[in-house]
Amino acid sequence: MSVAKKQYKRITVKSLVEMKSHGEKISMLTAYDFSMARIVDQAGIDVILVGDSASNVIAGHETTLPITLDQMIYHASSVIRGIHRSLVVVDLPFGSYQSDPKEALRSAIRIMKESGAHSVKLEGGSEIKESIKRILKAGIPVMGHLGLTPQSIYKFGTYTVRAKEEEEAEKLKEDAKMLERIGCFALVLEKVPAKLAKEVAESLTIPVIGIGAGNGVDGQVLVIHDMLGMDHEFNPRFLRRYADLNTIMTSAIKQYNDDVKSRDFPNDEEQY
Ligand code: KIV
């Protein structure tokens, strides 16, 4: 379907719901620093996620669990300085919202106040309903996240596709409805069967953004390091690589190394 695209000067949570109602797909990518955020924003991506995947791709941890609230605020405030148009969503990190709604609200307020971000994302459904409601009540927009929720990796035991079985799929559908009902502005569905993701997207008026959730949802999100090909060893089926930065960067860095060692760099024009 070809759709006349409305030009948005700034993406807001309202624009996203509008985009869904017009049938315009929503683009979302992660970014964790000023330079990358500036490129992503200028390339026209609608939503920038300051994901807790920073724990993996920036800090080199095996899971997203170690990243702290202070570190997320540092990444988010760097991203905010690089953007003009994109909506910025920041992950509440593991341990900053699970214990009770008051703690969740305190963490969300710190992110909004100290980074200047526009919204927060929390992983989970009915278990964290009261925390989400408390954050929403304070006027902070919330994006939900269901399916594979990496902060629960030690409960799942594996990063494989979620909700393949009836019982888990039913719970996911109920949680998605609940998140819309209490006021979340959008929802990420990670690594669930495409048929289920499409059904959920069609049953909601808020946008559903997929990662490994097929093409029947309202938008797509990828981790920027993955889609730019920074790591040759990460090859999940859902990932499309749009560049091979690992090869490009390695070759440029090797060339620089050779040029320094051979005294080719700097030449007469490259000095004062
Ligand atoms: O942290 C992250 O990058 C995410 C995406 C995978 C959705 O939550």
PDB file of C-alpha atoms and ligand atoms in Angstrom:
ATOM      1  CA  MET A   1       0.000   0.000   0.000  1.00  0.00           C
ATOM      2  CA  SER A   2       1.461   3.384  -0.886  1.00  0.00           C
ATOM      3  CA  VAL A   3       0.755   5.989   1.757  1.00  0.00           C
ATOM      4  CA  ALA A   4       1.156   9.766   1.525  1.00  0.00           C
ATOM      5  CA  LYS A   5       3.612  10.407   4.348  1.00  0.00           C
ATOM      6  CA  LYS A   6       2.933  13.295   6.694  1.00  0.00           C
ATOM      7  CA  GLN A   7       6.132  15.238   7.411  1.00  0.00           C
ATOM      8  CA  TYR A   8       6.777  15.353  11.136  1.00  0.00           C
ATOM      9  CA  LYS A   9       9.132  18.089  12.384  1.00  0.00           C
ATOM     10  CA  ARG A  10       9.359  16.278  15.715  1.00  0.00           C
ATOM     11  CA  ILE A  11       8.170  12.798  16.517  1.00  0.00           C
ATOM     12  CA  THR A  12       5.981  12.598  19.596  1.00  0.00           C
ATOM     13  CA  VAL A  13       4.142   9.710  21.194  1.00  0.00           C
ATOM     14  CA  LYS A  14       1.021  11.048  19.456  1.00  0.00           C
ATOM     15  CA  SER A  15       2.731  10.985  16.042  1.00  0.00           C
ATOM     16  CA  LEU A  16       3.406   7.274  16.466  1.00  0.00           C
ATOM     17  CA  VAL A  17      -0.235   6.417  17.116  1.00  0.00           C
ATOM     18  CA  GLU A  18      -1.160   8.617  14.146  1.00  0.00           C
ATOM     19  CA  MET A  19       1.382   6.816  11.949  1.00  0.00           C
ATOM     20  CA  LYS A  20      -0.177   3.479  12.858  1.00  0.00           C
ATOM     21  CA  SER A  21      -3.666   4.736  12.064  1.00  0.00           C
ATOM     22  CA  HIS A  22      -2.417   5.969   8.637  1.00  0.00           C
ATOM     23  CA  GLY A  23      -0.651   2.683   7.928  1.00  0.00           C
ATOM     24  CA  GLU A  24       2.820   4.274   7.987  1.00  0.00           C
ATOM     25  CA  LYS A  25       5.467   1.924   9.382  1.00  0.00           C
ATOM     26  CA  ILE A  26       7.572   3.197  12.288  1.00  0.00           C
ATOM     27  CA  SER A  27      11.384   2.951  12.209  1.00  0.00           C
ATOM     28  CA  MET A  28      13.340   2.564  15.431  1.00  0.00           C
ATOM     29  CA  LEU A  29      17.046   1.983  16.110  1.00  0.00           C
ATOM     30  CA  THR A  30      19.185   1.999  19.210  1.00  0.00           C
ATOM     31  CA  ALA A  31      21.858   4.616  19.887  1.00  0.00           C
ATOM     32  CA  TYR A  32      23.971   5.178  22.967  1.00  0.00           C
ATOM     33  CA  ASP A  33      26.072   8.262  22.235  1.00  0.00           C
ATOM     34  CA  PHE A  34      25.963  11.743  20.705  1.00  0.00           C
ATOM     35  CA  SER A  35      27.679  11.003  17.360  1.00  0.00           C
ATOM     36  CA  MET A  36      25.612   7.937  16.539  1.00  0.00           C
ATOM     37  CA  ALA A  37      22.363   9.588  17.669  1.00  0.00           C
ATOM     38  CA  ARG A  38      23.053  12.561  15.390  1.00  0.00           C
ATOM     39  CA  ILE A  39      23.477  10.281  12.361  1.00  0.00           C
ATOM     40  CA  VAL A  40      20.396   8.215  13.210  1.00  0.00           C
ATOM     41  CA  ASP A  41      18.272  11.337  13.754  1.00  0.00           C
ATOM     42  CA  GLN A  42      19.465  12.973  10.534  1.00  0.00           C
ATOM     43  CA  ALA A  43      18.790   9.766   8.581  1.00  0.00           C
ATOM     44  CA  GLY A  44      15.112  10.134   9.496  1.00  0.00           C
ATOM     45  CA  ILE A  45      14.631   7.320  12.003  1.00  0.00           C
ATOM     46  CA  ASP A  46      11.438   7.960  13.983  1.00  0.00           C
ATOM     47  CA  VAL A  47      12.392   6.548  17.375  1.00  0.00           C
ATOM     48  CA  ILE A  48      15.800   6.223  19.051  1.00  0.00           C
ATOM     49  CA  LEU A  49      15.977   3.631  21.781  1.00  0.00           C
ATOM     50  CA  VAL A  50      18.674   4.092  24.377  1.00  0.00           C
ATOM     51  CA  GLY A  51      18.545   0.374  25.041  1.00  0.00           C
ATOM     52  CA  ASP A  52      20.028  -1.485  27.951  1.00  0.00           C
ATOM     53  CA  SER A  53      21.681  -3.458  25.136  1.00  0.00           C
ATOM     54  CA  ALA A  54      24.396  -0.859  25.797  1.00  0.00           C
ATOM     55  CA  SER A  55      25.392  -3.348  28.488  1.00  0.00           C
ATOM     56  CA  ASN A  56      26.271  -5.803  25.672  1.00  0.00           C
ATOM     57  CA  VAL A  57      27.469  -3.717  22.751  1.00  0.00           C
ATOM     58  CA  ILE A  58      29.108  -0.836  24.612  1.00  0.00           C
ATOM     59  CA  ALA A  59      30.284  -2.374  27.890  1.00  0.00           C
ATOM     60  CA  GLY A  60      30.889  -5.935  26.619  1.00  0.00           C
ATOM     61  CA  HIS A  61      28.791  -7.716  29.266  1.00  0.00           C
ATOM     62  CA  GLU A  62      27.190 -11.039  28.407  1.00  0.00           C
ATOM     63  CA  THR A  63      23.729  -9.854  29.530  1.00  0.00           C
ATOM     64  CA  THR A  64      21.822  -6.604  30.011  1.00  0.00           C
ATOM     65  CA  LEU A  65      21.645  -7.090  33.784  1.00  0.00           C
ATOM     66  CA  PRO A  66      24.798  -5.234  34.943  1.00  0.00           C
ATOM     67  CA  ILE A  67      24.063  -1.809  33.438  1.00  0.00           C
ATOM     68  CA  THR A  68      23.100   0.771  36.076  1.00  0.00           C
ATOM     69  CA  LEU A  69      20.604   3.614  36.166  1.00  0.00           C
ATOM     70  CA  ASP A  70      23.458   6.147  36.282  1.00  0.00           C
ATOM     71  CA  GLN A  71      25.028   4.576  33.178  1.00  0.00           C
ATOM     72  CA  MET A  72      21.685   4.641  31.322  1.00  0.00           C
ATOM     73  CA  ILE A  73      21.286   8.322  32.220  1.00  0.00           C
ATOM     74  CA  TYR A  74      24.797   9.029  30.904  1.00  0.00           C
ATOM     75  CA  HIS A  75      24.010   7.317  27.569  1.00  0.00           C
ATOM     76  CA  ALA A  76      20.579   8.962  27.305  1.00  0.00           C
ATOM     77  CA  SER A  77      21.850  12.484  27.945  1.00  0.00           C
ATOM     78  CA  SER A  78      24.561  11.994  25.280  1.00  0.00           C
ATOM     79  CA  VAL A  79      21.902  10.840  22.795  1.00  0.00           C
ATOM     80  CA  ILE A  80      19.576  13.728  23.608  1.00  0.00           C
ATOM     81  CA  ARG A  81      22.309  16.248  22.693  1.00  0.00           C
ATOM     82  CA  GLY A  82      22.495  14.704  19.202  1.00  0.00           C
ATOM     83  CA  ILE A  83      18.851  14.766  18.153  1.00  0.00           C
ATOM     84  CA  HIS A  84      16.365  17.224  16.644  1.00  0.00           C
ATOM     85  CA  ARG A  85      13.506  15.083  15.343  1.00  0.00           C
ATOM     86  CA  SER A  86      13.484  11.553  16.740  1.00  0.00           C
ATOM     87  CA  LEU A  87      11.530  10.501  19.815  1.00  0.00           C
ATOM     88  CA  VAL A  88      13.931   9.181  22.461  1.00  0.00           C
ATOM     89  CA  VAL A  89      12.917   6.170  24.576  1.00  0.00           C
ATOM     90  CA  VAL A  90      15.171   4.997  27.415  1.00  0.00           C
ATOM     91  CA  ASP A  91      15.210   1.540  28.992  1.00  0.00           C
ATOM     92  CA  LEU A  92      14.753   1.359  32.734  1.00  0.00           C
ATOM     93  CA  PRO A  93      17.606  -1.010  33.621  1.00  0.00           C
ATOM     94  CA  PHE A  94      17.310  -4.242  35.589  1.00  0.00           C
ATOM     95  CA  GLY A  95      16.866  -3.590  39.308  1.00  0.00           C
ATOM     96  CA  SER A  96      15.572  -0.039  38.914  1.00  0.00           C
ATOM     97  CA  TYR A  97      11.817  -0.811  38.797  1.00  0.00           C
ATOM     98  CA  GLN A  98      11.057  -4.394  39.813  1.00  0.00           C
ATOM     99  CA  SER A  99      10.862  -4.013  43.581  1.00  0.00           C
ATOM    100  CA  ASP A 100       7.953  -1.562  43.907  1.00  0.00           C
ATOM    101  CA  PRO A 101       6.057   1.196  42.068  1.00  0.00           C
ATOM    102  CA  LYS A 102       7.673   3.983  44.110  1.00  0.00           C
ATOM    103  CA  GLU A 103      11.156   2.861  43.129  1.00  0.00           C
ATOM    104  CA  ALA A 104      10.019   2.531  39.507  1.00  0.00           C
ATOM    105  CA  LEU A 105       8.683   6.085  39.552  1.00  0.00           C
ATOM    106  CA  ARG A 106      11.865   7.423  41.168  1.00  0.00           C
ATOM    107  CA  SER A 107      13.980   5.745  38.458  1.00  0.00           C
ATOM    108  CA  ALA A 108      11.771   7.008  35.626  1.00  0.00           C
ATOM    109  CA  ILE A 109      11.849  10.545  37.036  1.00  0.00           C
ATOM    110  CA  ARG A 110      15.653  10.447  37.261  1.00  0.00           C
ATOM    111  CA  ILE A 111      15.870   9.419  33.599  1.00  0.00           C
ATOM    112  CA  MET A 112      13.487  12.153  32.447  1.00  0.00           C
ATOM    113  CA  LYS A 113      14.978  14.898  34.643  1.00  0.00           C
ATOM    114  CA  GLU A 114      18.681  14.124  34.303  1.00  0.00           C
ATOM    115  CA  SER A 115      18.818  13.096  30.630  1.00  0.00           C
ATOM    116  CA  GLY A 116      16.019  15.086  29.004  1.00  0.00           C
ATOM    117  CA  ALA A 117      14.610  11.928  27.377  1.00  0.00           C
ATOM    118  CA  HIS A 118      11.015  11.776  26.157  1.00  0.00           C
ATOM    119  CA  SER A 119       9.828   8.407  27.486  1.00  0.00           C
ATOM    120  CA  VAL A 120      10.858   5.170  29.168  1.00  0.00           C
ATOM    121  CA  LYS A 121      10.557   1.453  28.361  1.00  0.00           C
ATOM    122  CA  LEU A 122      10.018  -1.345  30.881  1.00  0.00           C
ATOM    123  CA  GLU A 123      10.138  -5.109  30.308  1.00  0.00           C
ATOM    124  CA  GLY A 124       7.181  -7.196  31.448  1.00  0.00           C
ATOM    125  CA  GLY A 125       3.406  -7.473  31.734  1.00  0.00           C
ATOM    126  CA  SER A 126       1.045  -8.062  34.661  1.00  0.00           C
ATOM    127  CA  GLU A 127       3.961  -8.470  37.117  1.00  0.00           C
ATOM    128  CA  ILE A 128       4.901  -4.796  36.749  1.00  0.00           C
ATOM    129  CA  LYS A 129       1.453  -3.329  36.022  1.00  0.00           C
ATOM    130  CA  GLU A 130       1.353  -1.185  39.179  1.00  0.00           C
ATOM    131  CA  SER A 131       4.815   0.253  38.475  1.00  0.00           C
ATOM    132  CA  ILE A 132       3.822   1.205  34.940  1.00  0.00           C
ATOM    133  CA  LYS A 133       0.590   2.790  36.190  1.00  0.00           C
ATOM    134  CA  ARG A 134       2.525   4.834  38.764  1.00  0.00           C
ATOM    135  CA  ILE A 135       4.951   6.131  36.101  1.00  0.00           C
ATOM    136  CA  LEU A 136       2.117   6.952  33.707  1.00  0.00           C
ATOM    137  CA  LYS A 137       0.267   8.809  36.469  1.00  0.00           C
ATOM    138  CA  ALA A 138       3.288  11.127  36.777  1.00  0.00           C
ATOM    139  CA  GLY A 139       2.878  12.077  33.105  1.00  0.00           C
ATOM    140  CA  ILE A 140       5.798  10.009  31.803  1.00  0.00           C
ATOM    141  CA  PRO A 141       5.073   8.139  28.548  1.00  0.00           C
ATOM    142  CA  VAL A 142       5.774   4.406  28.779  1.00  0.00           C
ATOM    143  CA  MET A 143       6.615   1.889  26.055  1.00  0.00           C
ATOM    144  CA  GLY A 144       5.985  -1.755  27.005  1.00  0.00           C
ATOM    145  CA  HIS A 145       8.193  -4.726  26.073  1.00  0.00           C
ATOM    146  CA  LEU A 146       6.896  -8.306  25.859  1.00  0.00           C
ATOM    147  CA  GLY A 147       8.046 -11.628  24.386  1.00  0.00           C
ATOM    148  CA  LEU A 148      11.759 -12.189  24.869  1.00  0.00           C
ATOM    149  CA  THR A 149      12.617  -9.801  27.694  1.00  0.00           C
ATOM    150  CA  PRO A 150      16.416 -10.046  28.063  1.00  0.00           C
ATOM    151  CA  GLN A 151      16.415  -8.837  31.679  1.00  0.00           C
ATOM    152  CA  SER A 152      14.737 -12.194  32.516  1.00  0.00           C
ATOM    153  CA  ILE A 153      17.340 -14.280  30.692  1.00  0.00           C
ATOM    154  CA  TYR A 154      18.144 -16.363  33.762  1.00  0.00           C
ATOM    155  CA  LYS A 155      14.453 -17.289  34.080  1.00  0.00           C
ATOM    156  CA  PHE A 156      14.213 -18.250  30.381  1.00  0.00           C
ATOM    157  CA  GLY A 157      17.661 -19.877  30.250  1.00  0.00           C
ATOM    158  CA  THR A 158      17.999 -19.120  26.517  1.00  0.00           C
ATOM    159  CA  TYR A 159      17.507 -16.308  23.979  1.00  0.00           C
ATOM    160  CA  THR A 160      15.228 -18.467  21.834  1.00  0.00           C
ATOM    161  CA  VAL A 161      11.793 -17.502  20.413  1.00  0.00           C
ATOM    162  CA  ARG A 162       9.106 -16.939  23.099  1.00  0.00           C
ATOM    163  CA  ALA A 163       5.352 -17.627  23.178  1.00  0.00           C
ATOM    164  CA  LYS A 164       5.388 -20.600  20.807  1.00  0.00           C
ATOM    165  CA  GLU A 165       3.152 -22.489  23.231  1.00  0.00           C
ATOM    166  CA  GLU A 166      -0.528 -21.632  23.675  1.00  0.00           C
ATOM    167  CA  GLU A 167      -0.311 -20.718  27.368  1.00  0.00           C
ATOM    168  CA  GLU A 168       2.528 -18.213  26.956  1.00  0.00           C
ATOM    169  CA  ALA A 169       0.917 -16.772  23.799  1.00  0.00           C
ATOM    170  CA  GLU A 170      -2.392 -16.225  25.663  1.00  0.00           C
ATOM    171  CA  LYS A 171      -0.593 -14.464  28.532  1.00  0.00           C
ATOM    172  CA  LEU A 172       1.275 -12.277  26.045  1.00  0.00           C
ATOM    173  CA  LYS A 173      -1.996 -11.274  24.323  1.00  0.00           C
ATOM    174  CA  GLU A 174      -3.602 -10.425  27.694  1.00  0.00           C
ATOM    175  CA  ASP A 175      -0.543  -8.432  28.772  1.00  0.00           C
ATOM    176  CA  ALA A 176      -0.536  -6.498  25.486  1.00  0.00           C
ATOM    177  CA  LYS A 177      -4.216  -5.555  25.943  1.00  0.00           C
ATOM    178  CA  MET A 178      -3.548  -4.560  29.536  1.00  0.00           C
ATOM    179  CA  LEU A 179      -0.583  -2.344  28.552  1.00  0.00           C
ATOM    180  CA  GLU A 180      -2.758  -0.534  26.022  1.00  0.00           C
ATOM    181  CA  ARG A 181      -5.646  -0.220  28.510  1.00  0.00           C
ATOM    182  CA  ILE A 182      -3.534   1.364  31.256  1.00  0.00           C
ATOM    183  CA  GLY A 183      -2.045   3.886  28.817  1.00  0.00           C
ATOM    184  CA  CYS A 184       1.260   2.721  27.284  1.00  0.00           C
ATOM    185  CA  PHE A 185       1.858   4.571  24.007  1.00  0.00           C
ATOM    186  CA  ALA A 186       3.539   1.657  22.196  1.00  0.00           C
ATOM    187  CA  LEU A 187       4.853  -1.833  22.695  1.00  0.00           C
ATOM    188  CA  VAL A 188       7.980  -3.741  21.665  1.00  0.00           C
ATOM    189  CA  LEU A 189       7.488  -7.422  20.819  1.00  0.00           C
ATOM    190  CA  GLU A 190      10.777  -9.298  20.771  1.00  0.00           C
ATOM    191  CA  LYS A 191      11.362 -12.726  19.198  1.00  0.00           C
ATOM    192  CA  VAL A 192       7.838 -14.106  19.002  1.00  0.00           C
ATOM    193  CA  PRO A 193       6.160 -15.959  16.096  1.00  0.00           C
ATOM    194  CA  ALA A 194       5.187 -13.579  13.260  1.00  0.00           C
ATOM    195  CA  LYS A 195       1.568 -14.813  13.280  1.00  0.00           C
ATOM    196  CA  LEU A 196       1.140 -14.007  16.971  1.00  0.00           C
ATOM    197  CA  ALA A 197       2.821 -10.594  16.601  1.00  0.00           C
ATOM    198  CA  LYS A 198       0.487  -9.709  13.700  1.00  0.00           C
ATOM    199  CA  GLU A 199      -2.543 -10.755  15.725  1.00  0.00           C
ATOM    200  CA  VAL A 200      -1.428  -8.587  18.651  1.00  0.00           C
ATOM    201  CA  ALA A 201      -0.720  -5.583  16.381  1.00  0.00           C
ATOM    202  CA  GLU A 202      -4.131  -5.913  14.748  1.00  0.00           C
ATOM    203  CA  SER A 203      -5.884  -6.115  18.114  1.00  0.00           C
ATOM    204  CA  LEU A 204      -4.362  -2.860  19.431  1.00  0.00           C
ATOM    205  CA  THR A 205      -4.612   0.800  18.450  1.00  0.00           C
ATOM    206  CA  ILE A 206      -1.173   1.600  19.923  1.00  0.00           C
ATOM    207  CA  PRO A 207       1.806   0.750  17.677  1.00  0.00           C
ATOM    208  CA  VAL A 208       3.583  -2.566  18.062  1.00  0.00           C
ATOM    209  CA  ILE A 209       7.289  -2.403  17.177  1.00  0.00           C
ATOM    210  CA  GLY A 210       8.863  -5.758  16.400  1.00  0.00           C
ATOM    211  CA  ILE A 211      12.334  -7.258  16.636  1.00  0.00           C
ATOM    212  CA  GLY A 212      12.337 -10.787  15.306  1.00  0.00           C
ATOM    213  CA  ALA A 213       8.526 -10.574  15.208  1.00  0.00           C
ATOM    214  CA  GLY A 214       7.855 -10.544  11.443  1.00  0.00           C
ATOM    215  CA  ASN A 215       6.348  -7.971   9.123  1.00  0.00           C
ATOM    216  CA  GLY A 216       2.769  -7.840  10.396  1.00  0.00           C
ATOM    217  CA  VAL A 217       3.583  -5.329  13.130  1.00  0.00           C
ATOM    218  CA  ASP A 218       3.565  -1.520  12.957  1.00  0.00           C
ATOM    219  CA  GLY A 219       7.289  -0.903  12.964  1.00  0.00           C
ATOM    220  CA  GLN A 220      10.725  -2.446  13.379  1.00  0.00           C
ATOM    221  CA  VAL A 221      13.620  -1.979  15.780  1.00  0.00           C
ATOM    222  CA  LEU A 222      17.203  -3.256  15.581  1.00  0.00           C
ATOM    223  CA  VAL A 223      20.316  -2.755  17.660  1.00  0.00           C
ATOM    224  CA  ILE A 224      22.446  -0.387  15.573  1.00  0.00           C
ATOM    225  CA  HIS A 225      25.715  -2.279  16.109  1.00  0.00           C
ATOM    226  CA  ASP A 226      24.028  -5.428  14.742  1.00  0.00           C
ATOM    227  CA  MET A 227      22.479  -3.876  11.622  1.00  0.00           C
ATOM    228  CA  LEU A 228      25.739  -2.080  10.785  1.00  0.00           C
ATOM    229  CA  GLY A 229      27.668  -5.355  11.009  1.00  0.00           C
ATOM    230  CA  MET A 230      30.024  -4.451  13.854  1.00  0.00           C
ATOM    231  CA  ASP A 231      30.089  -8.036  15.127  1.00  0.00           C
ATOM    232  CA  HIS A 232      30.455 -10.891  12.643  1.00  0.00           C
ATOM    233  CA  GLU A 233      29.701 -13.460  15.335  1.00  0.00           C
ATOM    234  CA  PHE A 234      26.136 -12.314  16.081  1.00  0.00           C
ATOM    235  CA  ASN A 235      23.924 -13.874  13.393  1.00  0.00           C
ATOM    236  CA  PRO A 236      20.314 -14.327  14.515  1.00  0.00           C
ATOM    237  CA  ARG A 237      17.828 -15.184  11.757  1.00  0.00           C
ATOM    238  CA  PHE A 238      15.865 -11.921  12.208  1.00  0.00           C
ATOM    239  CA  LEU A 239      18.899  -9.683  11.605  1.00  0.00           C
ATOM    240  CA  ARG A 240      19.452  -7.944   8.270  1.00  0.00           C
ATOM    241  CA  ARG A 241      22.922  -6.398   7.905  1.00  0.00           C
ATOM    242  CA  TYR A 242      22.927  -3.061   6.099  1.00  0.00           C
ATOM    243  CA  ALA A 243      26.694  -2.591   6.230  1.00  0.00           C
ATOM    244  CA  ASP A 244      29.839  -4.475   7.136  1.00  0.00           C
ATOM    245  CA  LEU A 245      31.437  -1.931   9.441  1.00  0.00           C
ATOM    246  CA  ASN A 246      33.605  -4.573  11.054  1.00  0.00           C
ATOM    247  CA  THR A 247      35.453  -5.133   7.751  1.00  0.00           C
ATOM    248  CA  ILE A 248      35.475  -1.433   6.813  1.00  0.00           C
ATOM    249  CA  MET A 249      36.794  -0.344  10.216  1.00  0.00           C
ATOM    250  CA  THR A 250      39.375  -3.112  10.488  1.00  0.00           C
ATOM    251  CA  SER A 251      40.772  -2.271   7.076  1.00  0.00           C
ATOM    252  CA  ALA A 252      40.905   1.487   7.826  1.00  0.00           C
ATOM    253  CA  ILE A 253      42.577   0.903  11.200  1.00  0.00           C
ATOM    254  CA  LYS A 254      45.118  -1.521   9.684  1.00  0.00           C
ATOM    255  CA  GLN A 255      45.916   1.025   6.979  1.00  0.00           C
ATOM    256  CA  TYR A 256      46.478   3.727   9.628  1.00  0.00           C
ATOM    257  CA  ASN A 257      48.697   1.344  11.596  1.00  0.00           C
ATOM    258  CA  ASP A 258      50.766   0.591   8.472  1.00  0.00           C
ATOM    259  CA  ASP A 259      51.002   4.317   7.612  1.00  0.00           C
ATOM    260  CA  VAL A 260      52.247   5.234  11.108  1.00  0.00           C
ATOM    261  CA  LYS A 261      54.793   2.395  11.173  1.00  0.00           C
ATOM    262  CA  SER A 262      56.068   3.198   7.665  1.00  0.00           C
ATOM    263  CA  ARG A 263      56.247   6.967   8.508  1.00  0.00           C
ATOM    264  CA  ASP A 264      53.836   7.683   5.603  1.00  0.00           C
ATOM    265  CA  PHE A 265      51.478   9.455   8.031  1.00  0.00           C
ATOM    266  CA  PRO A 266      51.529  12.394   8.548  1.00  0.00           C
ATOM    267  CA  ASN A 267      52.832  13.773   5.242  1.00  0.00           C
ATOM    268  CA  ASP A 268      53.938  17.380   4.518  1.00  0.00           C
ATOM    269  CA  GLU A 269      50.333  18.603   4.084  1.00  0.00           C
ATOM    270  CA  GLU A 270      49.159  16.964   7.274  1.00  0.00           C
ATOM    271  CA  GLN A 271      51.302  19.018   9.619  1.00  0.00           C
ATOM    272  CA  TYR A 272      51.808  22.659  10.717  1.00  0.00           C
TER     273      TYR A 272
HETATM  274  O1  KIV B   1      17.898  -2.868  24.736  1.00  0.00           O
HETATM  275  C1  KIV B   1      17.524  -2.981  23.556  1.00  0.00           C
HETATM  276  O2  KIV B   1      18.270  -2.736  22.602  1.00  0.00           O
HETATM  277  C2  KIV B   1      16.148  -3.410  23.309  1.00  0.00           C
HETATM  278  C3  KIV B   1      15.778  -3.766  21.900  1.00  0.00           C
HETATM  279  C4  KIV B   1      16.345  -5.070  21.545  1.00  0.00           C
HETATM  280  C5  KIV B   1      14.315  -3.710  21.685  1.00  0.00           C
HETATM  281  O3  KIV B   1      15.377  -3.497  24.226  1.00  0.00           O
END
